[in-house]
């Protein structure tokens, strides 16, 4: 049965549309209505996949994990101007890096309730291979649009283990470190105490959180490194002006590395786009984190 919209919902939609139009208007104005720049931001840069190489240095990392390769990918938003063919290229590039561990930091498809789920996305993600496993966390778009169950089912079938307010030990011989994942901050039920249950301070702890600004809260816990996405790096960066689109909970830490007390935060620019199908001076990334204790 079709549901009629309330006045408030219509107003909200109108506001959102006018926000997008306004943003688009200022975008075009800033670009000087240059057709070439528009074409570049709409059709070229979103497809310029880059490998961002980062080092995670911490004395608590056990010797067995020297040069251990953790590959992070994030925010694919499949369906919103991001195709399975693009995802397939991502999978090939990740496998080419020969990662030890693969982490997905949320937002698999843009709108889970509108996406045509078939077996294809599973077939693509299943091809990812890492000897120490594949793990993921919920992003706001995974919970949104009634995606909570269907996204988990598809990720389960793809061989990805969900970390929802829980942790696991990543082992090599006698050594191990802690990989933890918290539920989505905006639409889930994050619980840091549960996430870090039975974790000792002497252990190296790598935490996945979709929304980067949560680092200010996570820094109060025994977490060494937080990996996040969600921001899309602002999607559009205008020289001398900055990030044009920063979602809630990604307004303070938009991309790259940050230190908050004893916590190191890394924010991926992610792969796809949402709301506006553009990227400008903000290329999509796969992140290769190499661990070292020296
Ligand atoms: Fe996202």
PDB file of C-alpha atoms and ligand atoms in Angstrom:
ATOM      1  CA  UNK A   1       0.000   0.000   0.000  1.00  0.00           C
ATOM      2  CA  UNK A   2       1.346   3.426  -0.930  1.00  0.00           C
ATOM      3  CA  UNK A   3       2.034   5.739   1.968  1.00  0.00           C
ATOM      4  CA  UNK A   4       1.272   9.425   1.642  1.00  0.00           C
ATOM      5  CA  UNK A   5       3.973  11.857   2.739  1.00  0.00           C
ATOM      6  CA  UNK A   6       3.428  14.254   5.576  1.00  0.00           C
ATOM      7  CA  UNK A   7       3.978  17.974   5.072  1.00  0.00           C
ATOM      8  CA  UNK A   8       7.119  17.715   7.191  1.00  0.00           C
ATOM      9  CA  UNK A   9       8.553  14.904   5.019  1.00  0.00           C
ATOM     10  CA  UNK A  10       7.798  16.869   1.845  1.00  0.00           C
ATOM     11  CA  UNK A  11       9.472  19.945   3.332  1.00  0.00           C
ATOM     12  CA  UNK A  12      12.507  17.851   4.272  1.00  0.00           C
ATOM     13  CA  UNK A  13      12.749  16.457   0.747  1.00  0.00           C
ATOM     14  CA  UNK A  14      12.360  19.930  -0.743  1.00  0.00           C
ATOM     15  CA  UNK A  15      15.057  21.213   1.581  1.00  0.00           C
ATOM     16  CA  UNK A  16      17.349  18.384   0.583  1.00  0.00           C
ATOM     17  CA  UNK A  17      16.711  18.999  -3.099  1.00  0.00           C
ATOM     18  CA  UNK A  18      17.322  22.703  -2.733  1.00  0.00           C
ATOM     19  CA  UNK A  19      20.481  21.947  -0.718  1.00  0.00           C
ATOM     20  CA  UNK A  20      21.756  19.775  -3.566  1.00  0.00           C
ATOM     21  CA  UNK A  21      20.769  22.388  -6.146  1.00  0.00           C
ATOM     22  CA  UNK A  22      22.473  25.105  -4.119  1.00  0.00           C
ATOM     23  CA  UNK A  23      25.582  23.000  -3.742  1.00  0.00           C
ATOM     24  CA  UNK A  24      25.541  22.196  -7.430  1.00  0.00           C
ATOM     25  CA  UNK A  25      25.041  25.864  -8.252  1.00  0.00           C
ATOM     26  CA  UNK A  26      27.979  26.968  -6.145  1.00  0.00           C
ATOM     27  CA  UNK A  27      30.020  24.125  -7.552  1.00  0.00           C
ATOM     28  CA  UNK A  28      29.391  25.215 -11.120  1.00  0.00           C
ATOM     29  CA  UNK A  29      30.038  28.827 -10.180  1.00  0.00           C
ATOM     30  CA  UNK A  30      33.326  27.895  -8.572  1.00  0.00           C
ATOM     31  CA  UNK A  31      34.323  25.872 -11.565  1.00  0.00           C
ATOM     32  CA  UNK A  32      33.547  28.891 -13.716  1.00  0.00           C
ATOM     33  CA  UNK A  33      30.959  26.801 -15.605  1.00  0.00           C
ATOM     34  CA  UNK A  34      33.840  25.069 -17.249  1.00  0.00           C
ATOM     35  CA  UNK A  35      32.527  22.101 -19.210  1.00  0.00           C
ATOM     36  CA  UNK A  36      35.941  20.459 -19.114  1.00  0.00           C
ATOM     37  CA  UNK A  37      36.164  20.635 -15.331  1.00  0.00           C
ATOM     38  CA  UNK A  38      32.624  19.317 -14.979  1.00  0.00           C
ATOM     39  CA  UNK A  39      33.413  16.397 -17.287  1.00  0.00           C
ATOM     40  CA  UNK A  40      36.587  15.670 -15.342  1.00  0.00           C
ATOM     41  CA  UNK A  41      34.818  15.701 -11.932  1.00  0.00           C
ATOM     42  CA  UNK A  42      31.834  13.721 -13.180  1.00  0.00           C
ATOM     43  CA  UNK A  43      33.381  11.108 -15.460  1.00  0.00           C
ATOM     44  CA  UNK A  44      37.134  10.955 -14.978  1.00  0.00           C
ATOM     45  CA  UNK A  45      38.294  11.440 -11.402  1.00  0.00           C
ATOM     46  CA  UNK A  46      35.658   9.104  -9.843  1.00  0.00           C
ATOM     47  CA  UNK A  47      37.339   6.315 -11.826  1.00  0.00           C
ATOM     48  CA  UNK A  48      40.948   7.233 -10.954  1.00  0.00           C
ATOM     49  CA  UNK A  49      41.599   4.471  -8.477  1.00  0.00           C
ATOM     50  CA  UNK A  50      44.695   5.089  -6.351  1.00  0.00           C
ATOM     51  CA  UNK A  51      46.624   2.970  -3.870  1.00  0.00           C
ATOM     52  CA  UNK A  52      47.396   5.029  -0.773  1.00  0.00           C
ATOM     53  CA  UNK A  53      50.369   3.574   1.088  1.00  0.00           C
ATOM     54  CA  UNK A  54      50.544   4.184   4.833  1.00  0.00           C
ATOM     55  CA  UNK A  55      52.727   2.869   7.656  1.00  0.00           C
ATOM     56  CA  UNK A  56      51.258   1.965  11.033  1.00  0.00           C
ATOM     57  CA  UNK A  57      54.121   2.210  13.503  1.00  0.00           C
ATOM     58  CA  UNK A  58      53.632   1.081  17.090  1.00  0.00           C
ATOM     59  CA  UNK A  59      55.974  -0.604  19.574  1.00  0.00           C
ATOM     60  CA  UNK A  60      53.134  -2.904  20.684  1.00  0.00           C
ATOM     61  CA  UNK A  61      52.983  -4.598  17.274  1.00  0.00           C
ATOM     62  CA  UNK A  62      54.496  -8.082  17.785  1.00  0.00           C
ATOM     63  CA  UNK A  63      57.600  -9.048  15.781  1.00  0.00           C
ATOM     64  CA  UNK A  64      55.680 -11.663  13.788  1.00  0.00           C
ATOM     65  CA  UNK A  65      53.631  -8.826  12.277  1.00  0.00           C
ATOM     66  CA  UNK A  66      56.564  -6.833  10.906  1.00  0.00           C
ATOM     67  CA  UNK A  67      55.544  -5.695   7.392  1.00  0.00           C
ATOM     68  CA  UNK A  68      52.116  -7.319   7.769  1.00  0.00           C
ATOM     69  CA  UNK A  69      49.861  -5.873   5.056  1.00  0.00           C
ATOM     70  CA  UNK A  70      46.391  -4.632   5.971  1.00  0.00           C
ATOM     71  CA  UNK A  71      44.295  -3.445   3.042  1.00  0.00           C
ATOM     72  CA  UNK A  72      41.358  -1.162   3.812  1.00  0.00           C
ATOM     73  CA  UNK A  73      38.624  -0.289   1.351  1.00  0.00           C
ATOM     74  CA  UNK A  74      35.553   1.766   2.137  1.00  0.00           C
ATOM     75  CA  UNK A  75      32.327   3.404   0.968  1.00  0.00           C
ATOM     76  CA  UNK A  76      31.800   1.655  -2.343  1.00  0.00           C
ATOM     77  CA  UNK A  77      28.162   2.859  -2.536  1.00  0.00           C
ATOM     78  CA  UNK A  78      27.470   0.364  -5.318  1.00  0.00           C
ATOM     79  CA  UNK A  79      24.402   1.374  -7.290  1.00  0.00           C
ATOM     80  CA  UNK A  80      24.884   5.135  -7.045  1.00  0.00           C
ATOM     81  CA  UNK A  81      27.123   5.715 -10.067  1.00  0.00           C
ATOM     82  CA  UNK A  82      29.344   2.848  -8.923  1.00  0.00           C
ATOM     83  CA  UNK A  83      29.131  -0.360 -10.923  1.00  0.00           C
ATOM     84  CA  UNK A  84      30.028  -3.961 -10.221  1.00  0.00           C
ATOM     85  CA  UNK A  85      32.620  -3.649 -12.990  1.00  0.00           C
ATOM     86  CA  UNK A  86      34.320  -0.893 -10.969  1.00  0.00           C
ATOM     87  CA  UNK A  87      34.115  -3.084  -7.866  1.00  0.00           C
ATOM     88  CA  UNK A  88      35.697  -5.924  -9.832  1.00  0.00           C
ATOM     89  CA  UNK A  89      38.663  -3.662 -10.688  1.00  0.00           C
ATOM     90  CA  UNK A  90      38.992  -2.834  -6.982  1.00  0.00           C
ATOM     91  CA  UNK A  91      39.045  -6.541  -6.137  1.00  0.00           C
ATOM     92  CA  UNK A  92      41.774  -7.199  -8.723  1.00  0.00           C
ATOM     93  CA  UNK A  93      43.887  -4.298  -7.437  1.00  0.00           C
ATOM     94  CA  UNK A  94      43.514  -5.454  -3.818  1.00  0.00           C
ATOM     95  CA  UNK A  95      44.444  -9.042  -4.635  1.00  0.00           C
ATOM     96  CA  UNK A  96      47.449  -7.711  -6.562  1.00  0.00           C
ATOM     97  CA  UNK A  97      48.711  -6.143  -3.318  1.00  0.00           C
ATOM     98  CA  UNK A  98      48.790  -9.624  -1.706  1.00  0.00           C
ATOM     99  CA  UNK A  99      47.277  -8.440   1.585  1.00  0.00           C
ATOM    100  CA  UNK A 100      47.489 -10.440   4.794  1.00  0.00           C
ATOM    101  CA  UNK A 101      44.223  -8.971   6.062  1.00  0.00           C
ATOM    102  CA  UNK A 102      41.356  -7.174   4.270  1.00  0.00           C
ATOM    103  CA  UNK A 103      39.087  -4.664   6.025  1.00  0.00           C
ATOM    104  CA  UNK A 104      35.922  -3.026   4.687  1.00  0.00           C
ATOM    105  CA  UNK A 105      34.892   0.055   6.679  1.00  0.00           C
ATOM    106  CA  UNK A 106      31.232   0.303   5.639  1.00  0.00           C
ATOM    107  CA  UNK A 107      28.671   1.557   3.078  1.00  0.00           C
ATOM    108  CA  UNK A 108      28.570  -1.311   0.589  1.00  0.00           C
ATOM    109  CA  UNK A 109      25.622  -0.171  -1.546  1.00  0.00           C
ATOM    110  CA  UNK A 110      24.110   3.291  -1.600  1.00  0.00           C
ATOM    111  CA  UNK A 111      20.462   2.320  -1.007  1.00  0.00           C
ATOM    112  CA  UNK A 112      19.970  -1.261   0.195  1.00  0.00           C
ATOM    113  CA  UNK A 113      16.169  -1.161  -0.263  1.00  0.00           C
ATOM    114  CA  UNK A 114      16.407   0.042  -3.868  1.00  0.00           C
ATOM    115  CA  UNK A 115      19.366  -2.116  -4.908  1.00  0.00           C
ATOM    116  CA  UNK A 116      18.666  -5.132  -7.117  1.00  0.00           C
ATOM    117  CA  UNK A 117      20.278  -7.829  -5.031  1.00  0.00           C
ATOM    118  CA  UNK A 118      21.389 -10.845  -6.979  1.00  0.00           C
ATOM    119  CA  UNK A 119      24.354 -13.145  -6.621  1.00  0.00           C
ATOM    120  CA  UNK A 120      26.738 -10.935  -8.569  1.00  0.00           C
ATOM    121  CA  UNK A 121      28.039  -8.723  -5.764  1.00  0.00           C
ATOM    122  CA  UNK A 122      28.825 -11.853  -3.745  1.00  0.00           C
ATOM    123  CA  UNK A 123      30.652 -13.434  -6.686  1.00  0.00           C
ATOM    124  CA  UNK A 124      32.851 -10.326  -6.952  1.00  0.00           C
ATOM    125  CA  UNK A 125      33.608  -9.932  -3.222  1.00  0.00           C
ATOM    126  CA  UNK A 126      34.238 -13.665  -2.804  1.00  0.00           C
ATOM    127  CA  UNK A 127      37.299 -13.329  -5.036  1.00  0.00           C
ATOM    128  CA  UNK A 128      39.082 -11.195  -2.434  1.00  0.00           C
ATOM    129  CA  UNK A 129      41.712 -13.264  -0.711  1.00  0.00           C
ATOM    130  CA  UNK A 130      43.765 -12.726   2.465  1.00  0.00           C
ATOM    131  CA  UNK A 131      45.296 -15.473   4.636  1.00  0.00           C
ATOM    132  CA  UNK A 132      44.374 -13.736   7.917  1.00  0.00           C
ATOM    133  CA  UNK A 133      40.795 -13.075   6.871  1.00  0.00           C
ATOM    134  CA  UNK A 134      38.301 -10.485   5.662  1.00  0.00           C
ATOM    135  CA  UNK A 135      36.383  -8.332   8.170  1.00  0.00           C
ATOM    136  CA  UNK A 136      33.895  -5.483   7.939  1.00  0.00           C
ATOM    137  CA  UNK A 137      31.783  -3.042   9.933  1.00  0.00           C
ATOM    138  CA  UNK A 138      28.408  -1.409   9.337  1.00  0.00           C
ATOM    139  CA  UNK A 139      28.255   2.076   7.838  1.00  0.00           C
ATOM    140  CA  UNK A 140      25.204   4.343   7.987  1.00  0.00           C
ATOM    141  CA  UNK A 141      24.107   3.342   4.467  1.00  0.00           C
ATOM    142  CA  UNK A 142      24.235  -0.362   5.429  1.00  0.00           C
ATOM    143  CA  UNK A 143      21.778   0.148   8.292  1.00  0.00           C
ATOM    144  CA  UNK A 144      19.800   2.745   6.342  1.00  0.00           C
ATOM    145  CA  UNK A 145      17.062   1.655   3.922  1.00  0.00           C
ATOM    146  CA  UNK A 146      16.463  -1.591   5.848  1.00  0.00           C
ATOM    147  CA  UNK A 147      19.895  -2.859   4.824  1.00  0.00           C
ATOM    148  CA  UNK A 148      20.997  -4.308   8.158  1.00  0.00           C
ATOM    149  CA  UNK A 149      20.061  -7.940   7.404  1.00  0.00           C
ATOM    150  CA  UNK A 150      20.499  -8.103   3.637  1.00  0.00           C
ATOM    151  CA  UNK A 151      23.956  -6.480   3.672  1.00  0.00           C
ATOM    152  CA  UNK A 152      25.111  -8.829   6.435  1.00  0.00           C
ATOM    153  CA  UNK A 153      23.782 -11.837   4.511  1.00  0.00           C
ATOM    154  CA  UNK A 154      25.644 -10.802   1.359  1.00  0.00           C
ATOM    155  CA  UNK A 155      28.856 -10.060   3.262  1.00  0.00           C
ATOM    156  CA  UNK A 156      28.576 -13.419   5.084  1.00  0.00           C
ATOM    157  CA  UNK A 157      28.235 -15.162   1.724  1.00  0.00           C
ATOM    158  CA  UNK A 158      31.281 -13.234   0.464  1.00  0.00           C
ATOM    159  CA  UNK A 159      33.427 -14.562   3.308  1.00  0.00           C
ATOM    160  CA  UNK A 160      33.528 -11.307   5.304  1.00  0.00           C
ATOM    161  CA  UNK A 161      33.112 -11.522   9.085  1.00  0.00           C
ATOM    162  CA  UNK A 162      31.138  -8.685  10.679  1.00  0.00           C
ATOM    163  CA  UNK A 163      32.603  -7.017  13.772  1.00  0.00           C
ATOM    164  CA  UNK A 164      29.652  -5.350  15.478  1.00  0.00           C
ATOM    165  CA  UNK A 165      30.729  -4.177  18.923  1.00  0.00           C
ATOM    166  CA  UNK A 166      33.175  -7.064  19.157  1.00  0.00           C
ATOM    167  CA  UNK A 167      36.816  -7.960  18.691  1.00  0.00           C
ATOM    168  CA  UNK A 168      38.888 -10.847  17.485  1.00  0.00           C
ATOM    169  CA  UNK A 169      42.528 -11.856  17.759  1.00  0.00           C
ATOM    170  CA  UNK A 170      44.557 -11.846  14.547  1.00  0.00           C
ATOM    171  CA  UNK A 171      47.134 -14.560  15.077  1.00  0.00           C
ATOM    172  CA  UNK A 172      50.537 -15.444  13.671  1.00  0.00           C
ATOM    173  CA  UNK A 173      52.312 -18.278  15.454  1.00  0.00           C
ATOM    174  CA  UNK A 174      52.366 -17.402  19.157  1.00  0.00           C
ATOM    175  CA  UNK A 175      51.795 -13.683  18.489  1.00  0.00           C
ATOM    176  CA  UNK A 176      48.554 -11.800  18.021  1.00  0.00           C
ATOM    177  CA  UNK A 177      46.954  -8.366  17.943  1.00  0.00           C
ATOM    178  CA  UNK A 178      43.375  -7.243  18.470  1.00  0.00           C
ATOM    179  CA  UNK A 179      41.092  -6.243  15.617  1.00  0.00           C
ATOM    180  CA  UNK A 180      37.893  -4.585  16.850  1.00  0.00           C
ATOM    181  CA  UNK A 181      34.852  -3.116  15.138  1.00  0.00           C
ATOM    182  CA  UNK A 182      32.136  -0.865  16.515  1.00  0.00           C
ATOM    183  CA  UNK A 183      28.555  -0.642  15.245  1.00  0.00           C
ATOM    184  CA  UNK A 184      27.647   2.369  13.105  1.00  0.00           C
ATOM    185  CA  UNK A 185      27.602   5.588  15.145  1.00  0.00           C
ATOM    186  CA  UNK A 186      24.668   7.254  13.360  1.00  0.00           C
ATOM    187  CA  UNK A 187      22.181   4.417  12.830  1.00  0.00           C
ATOM    188  CA  UNK A 188      23.520   1.525  14.906  1.00  0.00           C
ATOM    189  CA  UNK A 189      24.067   0.962  18.611  1.00  0.00           C
ATOM    190  CA  UNK A 190      27.758   1.575  19.237  1.00  0.00           C
ATOM    191  CA  UNK A 191      29.080   0.152  22.475  1.00  0.00           C
ATOM    192  CA  UNK A 192      32.775   0.658  23.095  1.00  0.00           C
ATOM    193  CA  UNK A 193      32.865  -1.226  26.410  1.00  0.00           C
ATOM    194  CA  UNK A 194      31.479  -4.335  24.694  1.00  0.00           C
ATOM    195  CA  UNK A 195      33.695  -3.812  21.649  1.00  0.00           C
ATOM    196  CA  UNK A 196      36.819  -3.927  23.823  1.00  0.00           C
ATOM    197  CA  UNK A 197      35.680  -6.697  26.179  1.00  0.00           C
ATOM    198  CA  UNK A 198      38.617  -8.784  27.435  1.00  0.00           C
ATOM    199  CA  UNK A 199      41.199  -6.591  25.712  1.00  0.00           C
ATOM    200  CA  UNK A 200      44.394  -5.885  27.663  1.00  0.00           C
ATOM    201  CA  UNK A 201      46.251  -2.557  27.527  1.00  0.00           C
ATOM    202  CA  UNK A 202      49.481  -4.263  26.489  1.00  0.00           C
ATOM    203  CA  UNK A 203      47.858  -5.582  23.298  1.00  0.00           C
ATOM    204  CA  UNK A 204      48.005  -3.658  20.040  1.00  0.00           C
ATOM    205  CA  UNK A 205      44.426  -2.683  19.158  1.00  0.00           C
ATOM    206  CA  UNK A 206      43.225  -1.765  15.669  1.00  0.00           C
ATOM    207  CA  UNK A 207      39.656  -0.443  15.703  1.00  0.00           C
ATOM    208  CA  UNK A 208      37.299   0.011  12.749  1.00  0.00           C
ATOM    209  CA  UNK A 209      34.700   2.787  13.072  1.00  0.00           C
ATOM    210  CA  UNK A 210      32.754   4.066  10.066  1.00  0.00           C
ATOM    211  CA  UNK A 211      32.509   7.703  11.218  1.00  0.00           C
ATOM    212  CA  UNK A 212      35.940   9.317  11.760  1.00  0.00           C
ATOM    213  CA  UNK A 213      34.970  12.042  14.263  1.00  0.00           C
ATOM    214  CA  UNK A 214      34.202   9.262  16.759  1.00  0.00           C
ATOM    215  CA  UNK A 215      37.983   9.189  17.307  1.00  0.00           C
ATOM    216  CA  UNK A 216      37.571  11.949  19.909  1.00  0.00           C
ATOM    217  CA  UNK A 217      35.510   9.447  21.932  1.00  0.00           C
ATOM    218  CA  UNK A 218      37.553   6.336  21.105  1.00  0.00           C
ATOM    219  CA  UNK A 219      40.739   8.082  22.263  1.00  0.00           C
ATOM    220  CA  UNK A 220      39.536   7.642  25.863  1.00  0.00           C
ATOM    221  CA  UNK A 221      39.753   3.837  25.417  1.00  0.00           C
ATOM    222  CA  UNK A 222      42.777   1.556  25.016  1.00  0.00           C
ATOM    223  CA  UNK A 223      42.780   1.824  21.221  1.00  0.00           C
ATOM    224  CA  UNK A 224      45.998   2.367  19.275  1.00  0.00           C
ATOM    225  CA  UNK A 225      44.715   2.916  15.751  1.00  0.00           C
ATOM    226  CA  UNK A 226      41.280   3.791  14.364  1.00  0.00           C
ATOM    227  CA  UNK A 227      40.482   3.188  10.682  1.00  0.00           C
ATOM    228  CA  UNK A 228      37.488   5.054   9.261  1.00  0.00           C
ATOM    229  CA  UNK A 229      35.763   6.076   6.039  1.00  0.00           C
ATOM    230  CA  UNK A 230      32.399   7.862   5.669  1.00  0.00           C
ATOM    231  CA  UNK A 231      33.819  11.267   4.680  1.00  0.00           C
ATOM    232  CA  UNK A 232      34.608  10.372   1.039  1.00  0.00           C
ATOM    233  CA  UNK A 233      37.409  12.881   1.606  1.00  0.00           C
ATOM    234  CA  UNK A 234      34.822  15.618   1.111  1.00  0.00           C
ATOM    235  CA  UNK A 235      34.359  14.319  -2.491  1.00  0.00           C
ATOM    236  CA  UNK A 236      35.038  17.794  -3.882  1.00  0.00           C
ATOM    237  CA  UNK A 237      37.954  19.883  -2.706  1.00  0.00           C
ATOM    238  CA  UNK A 238      38.221  23.439  -3.942  1.00  0.00           C
ATOM    239  CA  UNK A 239      41.666  25.056  -3.699  1.00  0.00           C
ATOM    240  CA  UNK A 240      41.788  27.752  -0.969  1.00  0.00           C
ATOM    241  CA  UNK A 241      38.209  26.903   0.064  1.00  0.00           C
ATOM    242  CA  UNK A 242      38.459  23.303   1.170  1.00  0.00           C
ATOM    243  CA  UNK A 243      36.025  20.419   1.375  1.00  0.00           C
ATOM    244  CA  UNK A 244      32.666  21.067  -0.232  1.00  0.00           C
ATOM    245  CA  UNK A 245      30.708  18.099   1.156  1.00  0.00           C
ATOM    246  CA  UNK A 246      31.359  16.819   4.660  1.00  0.00           C
ATOM    247  CA  UNK A 247      28.715  14.565   6.210  1.00  0.00           C
ATOM    248  CA  UNK A 248      27.846  14.622   9.931  1.00  0.00           C
ATOM    249  CA  UNK A 249      30.503  12.898  12.053  1.00  0.00           C
ATOM    250  CA  UNK A 250      33.144  13.539   9.377  1.00  0.00           C
ATOM    251  CA  UNK A 251      33.423  17.284   9.755  1.00  0.00           C
ATOM    252  CA  UNK A 252      36.527  17.403  11.904  1.00  0.00           C
ATOM    253  CA  UNK A 253      38.603  14.582  10.418  1.00  0.00           C
ATOM    254  CA  UNK A 254      37.963  14.420   6.671  1.00  0.00           C
ATOM    255  CA  UNK A 255      40.898  12.463   5.277  1.00  0.00           C
ATOM    256  CA  UNK A 256      44.330  11.085   6.043  1.00  0.00           C
ATOM    257  CA  UNK A 257      46.200  10.749   9.332  1.00  0.00           C
ATOM    258  CA  UNK A 258      45.476  12.456  12.626  1.00  0.00           C
ATOM    259  CA  UNK A 259      46.775  12.011  16.159  1.00  0.00           C
ATOM    260  CA  UNK A 260      44.303  12.353  19.030  1.00  0.00           C
ATOM    261  CA  UNK A 261      46.047  11.795  22.353  1.00  0.00           C
ATOM    262  CA  UNK A 262      47.417   8.255  22.176  1.00  0.00           C
ATOM    263  CA  UNK A 263      45.219   7.328  19.215  1.00  0.00           C
ATOM    264  CA  UNK A 264      46.272   7.349  15.568  1.00  0.00           C
ATOM    265  CA  UNK A 265      43.364   7.903  13.188  1.00  0.00           C
ATOM    266  CA  UNK A 266      43.364   7.168   9.482  1.00  0.00           C
ATOM    267  CA  UNK A 267      40.453   8.353   7.303  1.00  0.00           C
ATOM    268  CA  UNK A 268      40.059   6.830   3.859  1.00  0.00           C
ATOM    269  CA  UNK A 269      38.607   8.908   1.011  1.00  0.00           C
ATOM    270  CA  UNK A 270      36.710   5.742   0.060  1.00  0.00           C
ATOM    271  CA  UNK A 271      35.797   4.563  -3.424  1.00  0.00           C
ATOM    272  CA  UNK A 272      32.297   5.643  -4.442  1.00  0.00           C
ATOM    273  CA  UNK A 273      30.189   8.753  -4.129  1.00  0.00           C
ATOM    274  CA  UNK A 274      26.817   9.616  -2.650  1.00  0.00           C
ATOM    275  CA  UNK A 275      24.310  12.436  -3.245  1.00  0.00           C
ATOM    276  CA  UNK A 276      26.574  14.099  -5.829  1.00  0.00           C
ATOM    277  CA  UNK A 277      28.320  11.825  -8.361  1.00  0.00           C
ATOM    278  CA  UNK A 278      31.494  13.912  -8.465  1.00  0.00           C
ATOM    279  CA  UNK A 279      35.021  13.775  -7.200  1.00  0.00           C
ATOM    280  CA  UNK A 280      37.425  16.680  -7.602  1.00  0.00           C
ATOM    281  CA  UNK A 281      40.973  16.680  -6.209  1.00  0.00           C
ATOM    282  CA  UNK A 282      39.806  13.735  -4.132  1.00  0.00           C
ATOM    283  CA  UNK A 283      40.611  10.505  -5.930  1.00  0.00           C
ATOM    284  CA  UNK A 284      39.066   7.203  -4.805  1.00  0.00           C
ATOM    285  CA  UNK A 285      41.474   5.125  -2.760  1.00  0.00           C
ATOM    286  CA  UNK A 286      42.380   1.666  -1.606  1.00  0.00           C
ATOM    287  CA  UNK A 287      44.625   1.947   1.447  1.00  0.00           C
ATOM    288  CA  UNK A 288      47.584  -0.320   2.033  1.00  0.00           C
ATOM    289  CA  UNK A 289      48.619  -0.101   5.702  1.00  0.00           C
ATOM    290  CA  UNK A 290      51.941  -1.760   6.503  1.00  0.00           C
ATOM    291  CA  UNK A 291      52.542  -2.602  10.168  1.00  0.00           C
ATOM    292  CA  UNK A 292      55.892  -2.132  11.869  1.00  0.00           C
ATOM    293  CA  UNK A 293      57.188  -1.898  15.443  1.00  0.00           C
ATOM    294  CA  UNK A 294      60.412  -0.073  14.571  1.00  0.00           C
TER     295      UNK A 294
HETATM  296 FE1  LIG B   1      29.795   6.528   2.560  1.00  0.00          FE
END
